Short mmCIF file of C-alpha atoms in Angstrom, two decimals:
data_model
loop_
_atom_site.label_atom_id
_atom_site.label_comp_id
_atom_site.label_asym_id
_atom_site.label_seq_id
_atom_site.Cartn_x
_atom_site.Cartn_y
_atom_site.Cartn_z
CA MET Y 161 112.84 73.72 158.56
CA LYS Y 162 109.26 74.26 160.04
CA LYS Y 163 110.72 77.47 161.99
CA LEU Y 164 112.15 78.72 158.84
CA LEU Y 165 108.64 78.27 156.93
CA CYS Y 166 106.80 79.97 160.06
CA THR Y 167 109.39 83.03 159.79
CA ILE Y 168 108.29 83.46 156.15
CA CYS Y 169 104.61 83.30 156.56
CA LEU Y 170 105.07 85.94 159.34
CA GLY Y 171 107.01 88.38 157.05
CA ILE Y 172 104.62 88.05 154.35
CA ALA Y 173 101.67 88.77 156.75
CA SER Y 174 103.69 91.56 158.13
CA LEU Y 175 104.12 92.91 154.35
CA ALA Y 176 100.33 92.66 153.93
CA ALA Y 177 99.64 94.44 156.93
CA SER Y 178 101.92 97.31 155.97
CA VAL Y 179 100.38 97.60 152.54
CA SER Y 180 96.88 97.85 154.03
CA ALA Y 181 98.15 100.86 156.31
CA ALA Y 182 100.18 102.81 153.79
CA THR Y 183 97.63 105.79 153.49
CA VAL Y 184 98.68 108.73 155.60
CA GLU Y 185 97.17 112.25 156.28
CA LEU Y 186 99.39 115.10 155.12
CA MET Y 187 97.01 118.04 155.79
CA PRO Y 188 97.71 119.87 159.09
CA GLU Y 189 95.21 120.09 161.87
CA ILE Y 190 92.88 122.98 162.17
CA SER Y 191 94.13 124.74 165.15
CA SER Y 192 93.51 128.24 164.08
CA ILE Y 193 93.05 130.53 161.23
CA THR Y 194 94.72 133.81 160.10
CA GLY Y 195 93.05 136.91 158.62
CA GLN Y 196 94.65 137.77 155.30
CA GLY Y 197 93.25 140.50 153.28
CA TYR Y 198 93.44 140.36 149.50
CA ASN Y 199 92.51 143.28 146.94
CA SER Y 200 90.92 140.74 144.51
CA ALA Y 201 89.06 138.45 147.04
CA GLY Y 202 86.07 138.01 144.82
CA ARG Y 203 88.14 136.22 142.38
CA LEU Y 204 89.37 133.68 145.23
CA ALA Y 205 85.78 133.25 146.16
CA ASN Y 206 84.47 131.99 142.74
CA ASN Y 207 85.35 129.83 139.65
CA ASN Y 208 87.52 132.78 138.04
CA ILE Y 209 90.22 132.51 140.64
CA THR Y 210 93.75 132.34 139.17
CA ALA Y 211 97.39 131.32 139.99
CA ALA Y 212 98.36 134.86 140.33
CA ASP Y 213 95.56 135.20 143.09
CA VAL Y 214 96.64 132.17 144.64
CA LYS Y 215 100.19 133.01 144.79
CA ALA Y 216 99.64 136.79 145.85
CA TRP Y 217 97.52 135.75 148.89
CA LEU Y 218 99.13 132.56 150.17
CA GLY Y 219 102.50 132.38 148.27
CA PRO Y 220 104.57 135.04 149.41
CA ALA Y 221 107.95 133.57 150.62
CA GLY Y 222 107.36 135.28 154.13
CA ARG Y 223 104.09 133.76 154.60
CA ALA Y 224 104.10 130.72 157.13
CA ASP Y 225 102.65 127.51 156.38
CA GLY Y 226 98.96 127.27 157.94
CA TRP Y 227 95.10 128.28 157.30
CA TYR Y 228 94.18 131.64 156.24
CA THR Y 229 91.11 133.61 155.56
CA THR Y 230 90.04 136.50 153.40
CA THR Y 231 88.81 139.60 155.05
CA GLY Y 232 85.70 141.40 153.64
CA ASN Y 233 86.58 144.90 152.68
CA GLY Y 234 89.83 144.75 154.35
CA ASP Y 235 88.00 144.58 157.83
CA MET Y 236 88.13 141.59 160.01
CA ARG Y 237 84.40 142.48 161.31
CA TRP Y 238 83.44 141.67 157.64
CA GLY Y 239 83.29 138.20 155.94
CA GLN Y 240 85.92 136.39 157.91
CA ALA Y 241 86.06 132.46 158.12
CA SER Y 242 86.29 131.02 161.51
CA ALA Y 243 87.83 127.60 162.49
CA ASN Y 244 87.03 125.17 165.28
CA ALA Y 245 89.65 123.37 166.41
CA ALA Y 246 87.64 120.93 168.39
CA ASP Y 247 85.74 119.46 165.67
CA GLN Y 248 88.21 120.46 162.83
CA THR Y 249 85.59 122.33 161.07
CA ILE Y 250 85.92 125.77 159.03
CA THR Y 251 82.92 128.08 158.75
CA LEU Y 252 82.30 130.08 155.59
CA PRO Y 253 80.03 133.11 156.62
CA ASN Y 254 78.19 135.15 153.99
CA MET Y 255 77.86 138.83 154.78
CA PRO Y 256 76.23 141.77 153.36
CA GLY Y 257 78.87 144.21 152.00
CA THR Y 258 81.48 141.62 150.97
CA ILE Y 259 82.20 139.86 147.47
CA GLY Y 260 83.14 136.45 148.86
CA VAL Y 261 85.00 134.60 151.50
CA CYS Y 262 87.67 132.15 151.52
CA ALA Y 263 89.38 129.63 153.56
CA GLY Y 264 92.71 128.76 152.19
CA LEU Y 265 95.86 126.62 153.25
CA LYS Y 266 99.35 126.67 152.60
CA MET Y 267 101.37 123.57 153.46
CA THR Y 268 104.47 121.61 152.33
CA ILE Y 269 104.65 117.99 151.70
CA GLU Y 270 107.84 116.56 152.85
CA ASN Y 271 109.67 114.02 150.55
CA ILE Y 272 107.10 113.74 148.14
CA GLN Y 273 109.07 111.13 146.25
CA ALA Y 274 107.82 108.85 148.50
CA TYR Y 275 104.16 108.97 147.56
CA SER Y 276 102.35 106.91 145.01
CA GLY Y 277 99.07 108.77 145.30
CA LEU Y 278 97.43 111.95 146.62
CA THR Y 279 93.69 112.48 147.34
CA PHE Y 280 92.21 115.80 148.32
CA SER Y 281 88.62 115.68 149.79
CA PHE Y 282 86.21 117.68 152.05
CA SER Y 283 82.55 117.77 152.74
CA LEU Y 284 80.50 121.17 152.73
CA THR Y 285 77.18 121.44 154.40
CA PRO Y 286 75.51 124.56 152.85
CA PRO Y 287 72.91 126.91 154.42
CA GLY Y 288 69.18 126.39 152.90
CA THR Y 289 69.51 129.16 150.50
CA GLY Y 290 72.06 131.62 148.84
CA PRO Y 291 75.95 131.28 148.09
CA THR Y 292 77.86 129.58 145.51
CA TYR Y 293 80.81 127.52 146.76
CA THR Y 294 84.07 126.93 145.17
CA TYR Y 295 87.28 124.96 145.56
CA SER Y 296 90.91 124.72 144.03
CA VAL Y 297 93.86 122.85 144.76
CA TRP Y 298 97.50 123.87 143.30
CA TYR Y 299 101.10 123.19 143.70
CA GLU Y 300 104.24 125.05 143.32
CA THR Y 301 107.04 124.66 140.95
CA THR Y 302 110.72 125.28 141.48
CA ASP Y 303 110.60 128.09 139.54
CA GLY Y 304 107.87 129.76 141.86
CA ASP Y 305 104.84 129.08 139.15
CA LEU Y 306 101.44 127.90 140.69
CA VAL Y 307 100.00 124.70 138.89
CA GLU Y 308 96.32 123.93 139.10
CA LEU Y 309 95.54 120.32 140.05
CA CYS Y 310 91.80 120.57 140.34
CA LYS Y 311 88.96 123.09 140.46
CA GLY Y 312 85.30 123.09 140.80
CA SER Y 313 82.15 125.07 141.89
CA ARG Y 314 78.55 124.44 142.75
CA GLY Y 315 75.45 126.42 143.32
CA ASN Y 316 73.44 126.00 146.45
CA ASN Y 317 70.92 123.27 146.37
CA ALA Y 318 70.74 122.89 150.20
CA SER Y 319 72.45 119.37 149.89
CA GLN Y 320 75.80 118.44 151.38
CA TRP Y 321 78.99 118.64 148.84
CA ASN Y 322 81.32 115.79 149.13
CA VAL Y 323 84.32 116.09 147.07
CA SER Y 324 86.96 113.90 146.46
CA TYR Y 325 90.02 114.21 143.94
CA ASP Y 326 92.56 111.77 142.99
CA VAL Y 327 95.71 113.24 141.68
CA THR Y 328 96.50 111.70 138.35
CA ASP Y 329 99.59 109.79 137.74
CA GLU Y 330 100.80 112.38 135.38
CA GLN Y 331 100.16 115.10 137.80
CA LEU Y 332 101.98 113.46 140.44
CA ALA Y 333 104.81 112.73 138.11
CA ALA Y 334 104.95 116.51 137.30
CA MET Y 335 104.94 117.46 140.97
CA LYS Y 336 107.79 114.81 141.80
CA THR Y 337 109.89 116.55 138.80
CA ASN Y 338 109.11 120.31 138.99
CA GLY Y 339 107.18 120.76 142.13
CA ASN Y 340 109.00 122.30 145.52
CA GLY Y 341 106.67 120.31 147.93
CA LYS Y 342 104.25 123.49 148.56
CA VAL Y 343 100.53 122.64 148.16
CA TYR Y 344 97.67 125.23 148.34
CA ALA Y 345 94.14 124.75 148.68
CA VAL Y 346 91.30 127.31 148.54
CA ILE Y 347 87.72 127.02 149.45
CA GLY Y 348 85.14 129.91 148.87
CA SER Y 349 81.76 131.25 148.90
CA SER Y 350 80.31 134.14 147.13
CA GLY Y 351 76.86 135.63 147.12
CA GLY Y 352 74.22 134.78 149.96
CA ASN Y 353 72.66 136.54 152.60
CA ASN Y 354 73.71 137.56 155.82
CA GLY Y 355 73.71 134.61 158.50
CA ASN Y 356 74.18 132.12 155.44
CA ASN Y 357 77.05 129.89 157.02
CA GLY Y 358 78.52 126.90 155.35
CA ILE Y 359 80.44 124.37 157.19
CA ILE Y 360 83.35 122.64 155.99
CA ARG Y 361 84.10 119.26 157.40
CA ASP Y 362 86.58 116.31 156.83
CA ILE Y 363 88.98 118.35 154.92
CA SER Y 364 91.93 115.86 154.33
CA LEU Y 365 95.05 115.51 151.91
CA GLU Y 366 95.96 111.87 151.94
CA GLY Y 367 99.16 110.20 150.67
CA THR Y 368 99.65 106.98 149.48
CA LEU Y 369 103.12 105.68 150.30
CA ALA Y 370 105.33 103.77 147.70
CA VAL Y 371 105.38 100.31 149.19
CA PRO Y 372 106.47 97.17 147.66
CA GLU Y 373 103.59 95.12 145.78
CA PRO Y 374 102.72 92.21 148.18
CA ALA Y 375 103.40 89.62 145.20
CA ALA Y 376 106.99 91.06 144.76
CA ALA Y 377 107.63 91.31 148.60
CA SER Y 378 106.49 87.47 148.76
CA LEU Y 379 108.97 86.37 146.04
CA SER Y 380 111.69 88.21 147.80
CA LEU Y 381 111.17 86.44 151.18
CA LEU Y 382 110.71 82.94 149.17
CA GLY Y 383 113.99 83.66 147.27
CA LEU Y 384 115.77 84.51 150.63
CA ALA Y 385 114.42 81.16 152.14
CA ALA Y 386 115.69 79.21 149.12
CA LEU Y 387 118.87 80.91 149.45
CA MET Y 388 119.05 80.06 153.14
CA MET Y 389 117.99 76.37 152.83
CA ARG Y 390 120.71 76.01 149.82
CA ARG Y 391 123.40 77.24 152.45
CA ARG Y 392 122.45 75.15 155.14
CA ARG Y 393 122.77 72.07 152.67
CA VAL Y 394 126.36 72.88 151.66
#
């Protein structure tokens, strides 16, 4: 009897531990960033960004998942973002002659049905003066359309910009019903002067696994114990 109760307690403790460790990082590491020009890069870098812009830049079927940067004037010597794999940061420069610079991510969430929540977040340290910054996150439907999850912009006030967005229950339900698992994130800067660089840190897309509630799991274990005790008496 004591051995059985000990087993039950250990099982409940194990379930509680699994609940507390149910958040996983879905976003890939920043190992490199690829230059990919776009004719309307200015819209990508500001709050007028559209689903069509993101789809044309990052969405073509032949474009692999990964990190991308727009190119100023179609030339990699102008306006490209850069990645630092060692500290997992992205630098957004502002250079004369460009209309904005963007860093973008195309990624796939495998088995999105397994998640009960998604959170997108990042921190951006701007220079002392200059550019305006924007971000947006999108998902792709099974029909190939892009749907906006969140979007925001901020002028430069020289303070760090911390963004965290929890995908709503309604949005996640729609992603599970109509989405194909593809997710896109774009962070851009526009305006500013030569040498005014913004640094993106701690960019993340975390998923919360749909695990049993601790109370429900405990009741299941207790029910199993009762059944075992009844069978022993018989």
